[in-house]
XYZ file of C-alpha atoms in Angstrom:
403
model
C 90.765 147.244 84.403
C 93.673 147.563 86.843
C 93.615 145.316 89.932
C 95.973 145.101 92.908
C 96.099 141.974 95.077
C 97.474 142.306 98.609
C 98.481 139.128 100.487
C 100.479 138.863 103.734
C 102.403 135.883 102.321
C 102.692 133.850 99.158
C 105.108 131.095 100.192
C 103.868 127.540 99.634
C 104.596 126.767 103.290
C 101.361 128.556 104.189
C 99.281 126.023 102.281
C 96.255 126.472 100.071
C 95.769 130.216 100.451
C 99.073 130.962 98.720
C 98.219 128.649 95.830
C 94.722 130.111 95.512
C 96.031 133.664 95.273
C 98.561 132.849 92.561
C 96.176 130.707 90.523
C 93.422 133.311 90.691
C 95.753 136.103 89.622
C 96.998 134.057 86.675
C 93.422 133.306 85.626
C 92.398 136.965 85.790
C 95.513 138.125 83.961
C 94.746 135.742 81.081
C 91.601 137.832 80.503
C 93.788 140.825 79.544
C 93.270 142.439 82.936
C 96.224 144.310 84.440
C 97.058 142.602 87.748
C 99.757 143.358 90.313
C 100.454 141.489 93.550
C 102.217 142.876 96.603
C 103.218 140.577 99.434
C 106.048 139.896 101.890
C 109.033 137.557 101.936
C 107.656 135.617 104.936
C 108.384 131.890 104.725
C 107.501 130.183 108.001
C 110.505 130.502 110.296
C 112.613 131.795 107.408
C 112.431 134.361 104.611
C 112.062 133.785 100.888
C 115.213 134.391 98.868
C 113.642 136.877 96.435
C 114.416 140.411 95.208
C 112.774 142.994 97.458
C 111.090 146.350 96.784
C 111.032 145.906 93.016
C 108.633 144.542 90.442
C 109.236 141.011 89.210
C 107.549 140.213 85.914
C 105.708 136.913 85.733
C 104.170 135.542 82.549
C 101.188 137.902 82.615
C 101.290 139.805 85.913
C 103.754 141.512 88.267
C 104.698 140.710 91.854
C 106.592 142.796 94.404
C 107.964 141.383 97.665
C 108.596 143.519 100.735
C 110.753 142.731 103.777
C 108.863 141.955 106.962
C 108.991 140.882 110.568
C 106.985 137.736 111.231
C 106.195 135.238 113.955
C 104.140 132.251 112.762
C 101.256 133.840 110.804
C 101.702 137.294 112.413
C 103.375 139.462 109.773
C 104.248 143.161 109.733
C 105.856 145.096 106.878
C 106.372 148.833 107.194
C 107.705 149.111 103.632
C 104.643 147.370 102.149
C 102.296 149.675 104.037
C 104.273 152.742 102.943
C 104.225 151.607 99.299
C 100.489 150.955 99.413
C 99.779 154.341 100.966
C 101.692 156.040 98.121
C 100.342 153.926 95.246
C 96.851 152.699 96.063
C 95.113 155.365 93.970
C 96.702 153.955 90.807
C 94.346 150.952 90.958
C 90.639 150.601 90.250
C 90.180 147.707 92.698
C 92.297 146.378 95.573
C 91.640 142.734 96.482
C 92.929 141.797 99.942
C 93.506 138.203 101.032
C 92.572 136.746 104.459
C 91.481 138.533 107.658
C 92.765 138.767 111.248
C 96.086 139.869 109.794
C 97.285 143.354 110.847
C 98.961 144.024 107.504
C 95.660 143.334 105.712
C 93.645 145.382 108.188
C 95.953 148.334 107.505
C 95.622 147.754 103.756
C 91.825 147.806 104.038
C 91.993 150.989 106.137
C 94.205 152.682 103.531
C 91.708 151.752 100.804
C 88.787 153.032 102.848
C 90.576 156.287 103.687
C 91.590 156.908 100.078
C 88.138 155.900 98.775
C 89.669 153.131 96.679
C 87.216 150.227 96.202
C 88.375 147.023 97.856
C 87.266 143.395 97.919
C 87.943 141.108 100.900
C 88.462 137.328 100.739
C 88.413 135.794 104.266
C 89.577 132.308 103.162
C 87.415 130.653 105.821
C 88.633 132.825 108.700
C 85.083 134.030 109.475
C 83.712 130.494 109.769
C 82.228 129.570 113.194
C 85.058 127.204 114.197
C 87.747 129.631 113.048
C 86.120 132.477 114.994
C 85.928 130.356 118.151
C 89.580 129.198 117.969
C 91.574 131.538 120.234
C 88.170 133.160 120.576
C 88.661 136.064 122.993
C 91.529 137.534 120.960
C 89.558 137.311 117.737
C 86.375 138.716 119.279
C 88.287 141.743 120.519
C 90.098 142.289 117.215
C 86.916 141.676 115.234
C 84.766 144.092 117.230
C 87.338 146.908 117.316
C 88.934 146.619 113.867
C 87.891 143.869 111.486
C 84.112 144.193 111.413
C 84.067 147.873 110.437
C 86.673 147.456 107.720
C 84.908 144.472 106.165
C 81.583 146.320 106.272
C 83.114 149.183 104.281
C 84.450 146.904 101.541
C 82.638 146.813 98.216
C 82.380 142.991 98.218
C 83.292 139.925 100.269
C 84.334 136.966 98.153
C 83.156 133.725 99.734
C 84.479 130.492 98.294
C 81.750 128.081 99.383
C 77.979 128.218 99.632
C 78.080 127.591 103.396
C 80.682 130.310 103.922
C 78.332 132.606 101.983
C 75.531 131.692 104.363
C 77.667 132.078 107.507
C 79.021 135.464 106.455
C 75.519 136.722 105.757
C 74.614 135.588 109.285
C 77.275 138.027 110.532
C 75.147 140.823 108.978
C 77.333 141.345 105.930
C 75.058 141.988 102.959
C 77.530 142.375 100.114
C 79.013 138.901 99.767
C 79.366 136.961 96.513
C 80.059 133.290 95.958
C 83.104 132.719 93.743
C 84.757 129.362 94.597
C 88.269 128.034 94.036
C 89.263 125.790 91.156
C 91.851 123.620 89.420
C 93.553 123.545 86.058
C 91.996 120.669 84.156
C 95.213 119.962 82.253
C 97.023 119.179 85.527
C 94.821 116.123 86.058
C 93.970 114.815 82.595
C 96.904 112.386 82.565
C 97.868 110.505 85.761
C 101.335 111.112 87.145
C 103.832 108.277 87.597
C 103.193 106.806 91.071
C 106.670 105.249 91.153
C 108.134 108.721 91.760
C 106.337 108.785 95.105
C 107.242 105.189 96.000
C 110.928 105.887 95.383
C 110.829 108.800 97.795
C 108.768 106.928 100.413
C 109.397 103.192 99.846
C 107.404 102.126 102.918
C 104.231 103.131 101.044
C 104.716 100.724 98.109
C 102.297 97.782 97.832
C 100.039 99.387 100.441
C 96.489 100.676 100.197
C 97.202 104.382 100.649
C 94.944 106.897 102.367
C 96.067 110.480 101.783
C 95.666 113.531 104.007
C 96.891 116.569 102.090
C 96.983 119.820 104.044
C 98.738 121.943 106.627
C 99.633 120.393 109.976
C 97.248 122.590 111.918
C 94.675 122.173 114.740
C 91.718 122.944 112.472
C 92.604 120.144 110.046
C 91.285 117.443 112.389
C 94.315 115.183 112.745
C 93.143 114.460 116.311
C 90.038 112.940 114.697
C 91.908 111.147 111.936
C 94.235 109.297 114.314
C 91.579 107.189 116.090
C 89.628 106.878 112.826
C 92.632 105.457 110.994
C 93.491 103.184 113.926
C 90.023 101.635 113.580
C 90.454 101.277 109.798
C 93.955 99.816 110.067
C 92.825 97.206 112.573
C 90.273 95.918 110.058
C 92.451 96.477 106.966
C 96.115 95.927 107.993
C 97.390 96.633 104.459
C 96.295 100.278 104.713
C 98.878 103.008 105.172
C 98.172 106.680 105.918
C 100.155 109.442 104.226
C 100.052 112.786 106.057
C 101.369 115.328 103.563
C 101.657 118.996 104.394
C 103.791 121.755 105.877
C 104.179 122.483 109.580
C 104.472 126.257 109.705
C 103.232 126.689 113.317
C 105.208 123.943 115.096
C 102.240 121.567 115.477
C 103.891 118.443 114.026
C 105.011 116.820 117.293
C 101.550 117.137 118.788
C 99.993 115.743 115.607
C 102.355 112.755 115.656
C 101.420 112.100 119.274
C 97.793 111.646 118.224
C 98.825 108.634 116.144
C 101.185 107.299 118.823
C 98.370 107.390 121.352
C 96.001 105.719 118.883
C 98.497 102.896 118.356
C 98.869 103.250 114.589
C 101.952 105.444 114.245
C 103.969 102.725 112.462
C 101.412 102.744 109.628
C 101.689 106.489 109.051
C 104.180 108.409 106.896
C 104.629 112.149 107.461
C 106.077 113.485 104.218
C 106.221 117.205 104.883
C 105.082 119.450 102.066
C 104.670 117.863 98.644
C 105.024 120.120 95.623
C 104.937 119.757 91.870
C 105.494 116.333 90.366
C 105.886 114.661 93.772
C 102.449 115.864 94.881
C 100.822 114.622 91.668
C 102.684 111.310 92.052
C 101.261 111.009 95.585
C 97.742 111.599 94.256
C 98.345 108.957 91.586
C 99.622 106.434 94.146
C 96.722 107.027 96.529
C 93.605 104.880 96.878
C 91.511 107.104 99.151
C 91.590 110.773 100.109
C 90.491 112.053 103.530
C 89.909 115.581 104.864
C 88.838 115.441 108.542
C 88.743 119.234 109.028
C 86.833 121.129 111.678
C 86.698 124.162 109.400
C 87.674 125.210 105.884
C 87.056 128.075 103.512
C 87.103 125.981 100.374
C 89.930 123.480 100.305
C 92.236 123.354 97.301
C 93.480 119.901 98.261
C 89.926 118.497 98.235
C 89.473 119.820 94.705
C 92.777 118.194 93.741
C 91.796 114.869 95.290
C 88.460 114.865 93.484
C 90.002 116.014 90.185
C 92.394 113.056 90.489
C 89.392 110.723 90.507
C 89.922 109.617 94.112
C 87.111 108.485 96.393
C 87.072 111.329 98.914
C 85.863 111.341 102.514
C 85.422 114.872 103.817
C 83.691 116.330 106.855
C 80.854 118.820 106.970
C 83.459 121.319 108.214
C 84.984 121.290 104.717
C 82.033 123.385 103.456
C 81.378 121.338 100.319
C 77.763 120.080 100.478
C 77.587 120.274 96.674
C 79.909 117.255 96.549
C 77.431 115.202 98.558
C 74.501 116.422 96.442
C 76.354 115.288 93.305
C 77.271 111.948 94.951
C 80.858 112.893 94.215
C 82.231 112.452 97.767
C 81.228 111.110 101.160
C 80.498 114.138 103.370
C 80.408 112.943 106.988
C 79.979 114.350 110.475
C 83.006 115.702 112.310
C 83.782 112.626 114.410
C 86.314 109.772 114.376
C 83.629 107.095 113.984
C 81.956 108.820 111.035
C 85.313 109.223 109.274
C 86.333 105.629 110.004
C 83.005 104.152 108.920
C 83.130 105.966 105.593
C 86.709 104.867 104.924
C 85.768 101.285 105.768
C 82.773 101.481 103.423
C 85.025 102.562 100.550
C 87.528 99.796 101.295
C 84.764 97.200 101.542
C 83.027 98.316 98.327
C 85.923 99.275 95.980
C 83.811 99.331 92.805
C 81.326 101.761 94.322
C 84.201 103.860 95.625
C 85.786 103.988 92.165
C 82.469 105.060 90.620
C 82.264 107.883 93.142
C 85.809 108.934 92.244
C 84.887 109.001 88.553
C 81.859 111.200 89.337
C 84.082 113.466 91.409
C 86.496 114.007 88.542
C 83.708 114.944 86.111
C 82.044 117.156 88.728
C 85.201 119.206 89.305
C 86.053 119.521 85.605
C 82.523 120.726 84.830
C 82.178 123.225 87.684
C 85.474 124.229 89.319
C 88.126 125.385 86.870
C 90.174 128.572 87.246
C 89.231 129.940 83.826
C 85.541 129.852 84.694
C 86.121 131.312 88.151
C 88.292 134.194 86.891
C 85.516 135.300 84.522
C 83.008 135.386 87.393
C 85.309 137.386 89.640
C 85.953 139.917 86.872
C 82.179 140.410 86.653
C 82.267 141.401 90.319
C 85.133 143.837 89.715
C 83.393 145.426 86.740
C 80.153 145.889 88.678
C 82.062 147.665 91.444
C 83.913 149.908 88.995
C 80.641 150.753 87.217
C 78.923 151.302 90.611
C 76.326 148.703 89.734
C 74.755 146.033 91.984
C 76.871 142.941 92.484
C 76.139 140.284 89.833
C 72.918 138.536 90.779
C 73.866 135.332 88.991
C 76.754 134.781 91.418
C 74.627 135.445 94.495
C 71.723 133.401 93.131
C 73.985 130.390 92.702
C 74.551 130.421 96.473
C 70.981 131.193 97.417
C 69.557 128.421 95.240
C 71.777 125.850 96.912
C 71.075 127.155 100.418
C 67.329 126.931 99.853
C 67.472 123.267 98.828
């Protein structure tokens, strides 16, 4: 089996999608599948310092970066498109990442024109909130370009049961549910919290609440600000850590939310946390919060739960399974609902800890990359063999939706 992944970016500054792509490729490659990745050197307002137009060997796959022009998330690469046009027929499956990206739309069109099977992963970009944000532009692009190209794909990988349901409501009938995951070994031993305290000393001896994600309108920081202000008034020892990259210039507006709510002095904006510092932050944290309006399937939520943290997430995070397993508080998308759930956890710490313990077991038992890679390879093989998409993957979604 020979698979090509196409992603507009892979830099960590773009958040969870970049991590998902790399982790999924590594998981598939460990199954003795030949996997290549082509992407660009986009890196927010900068470019990655990487070799261009040549294969770079990783442990068990190859990656090739192409030069590009980019503005925020809008990325164009003539050389990538040219390479794909000349080489696409060498692969049995092309798996494209995200939608509403011209470079991906062109990649899908090349696959369709060359009759090369392709799989599309929207990463939450076809969710109702995401479709309504900057709505008229997306409606126009979707109706003229995106819809037809997605319809012609051989499969749409959805990463949550609700995304599966919402995509089917858009009249796509070839979606499969293959979620994201974590590496169990990354969370089996807690990291040293002191590493985080040394970097951000104002957080030491505080009850820490962690937001881990991009600084972006859909992440709900406008909801979190008044929610945390309410929590901090009742629990003055609490401190909020807002950890994540600002690749669209939204940071100043996000900070103003907390200034207006009157709790800015109890908030630390760390920027992006990677590697040992991110795991140290998870170890130092008491509560995790994801106030999002919309998600595909959040990597940071999986990481918070795998760390054994009591997690408060909104219905927009598309993780009802966590509520069903009593592994997280899944609340309405409102400041009061978020605040009330945080206050409940702070008031009942033993119950909150028990929920965190359930969360850890729930993620380890259901959401690991090794398991997910096997399921995705079943989808690839069915497409190559021109067989129906694996029913077991679709049934998993349908069974949950019917409950």
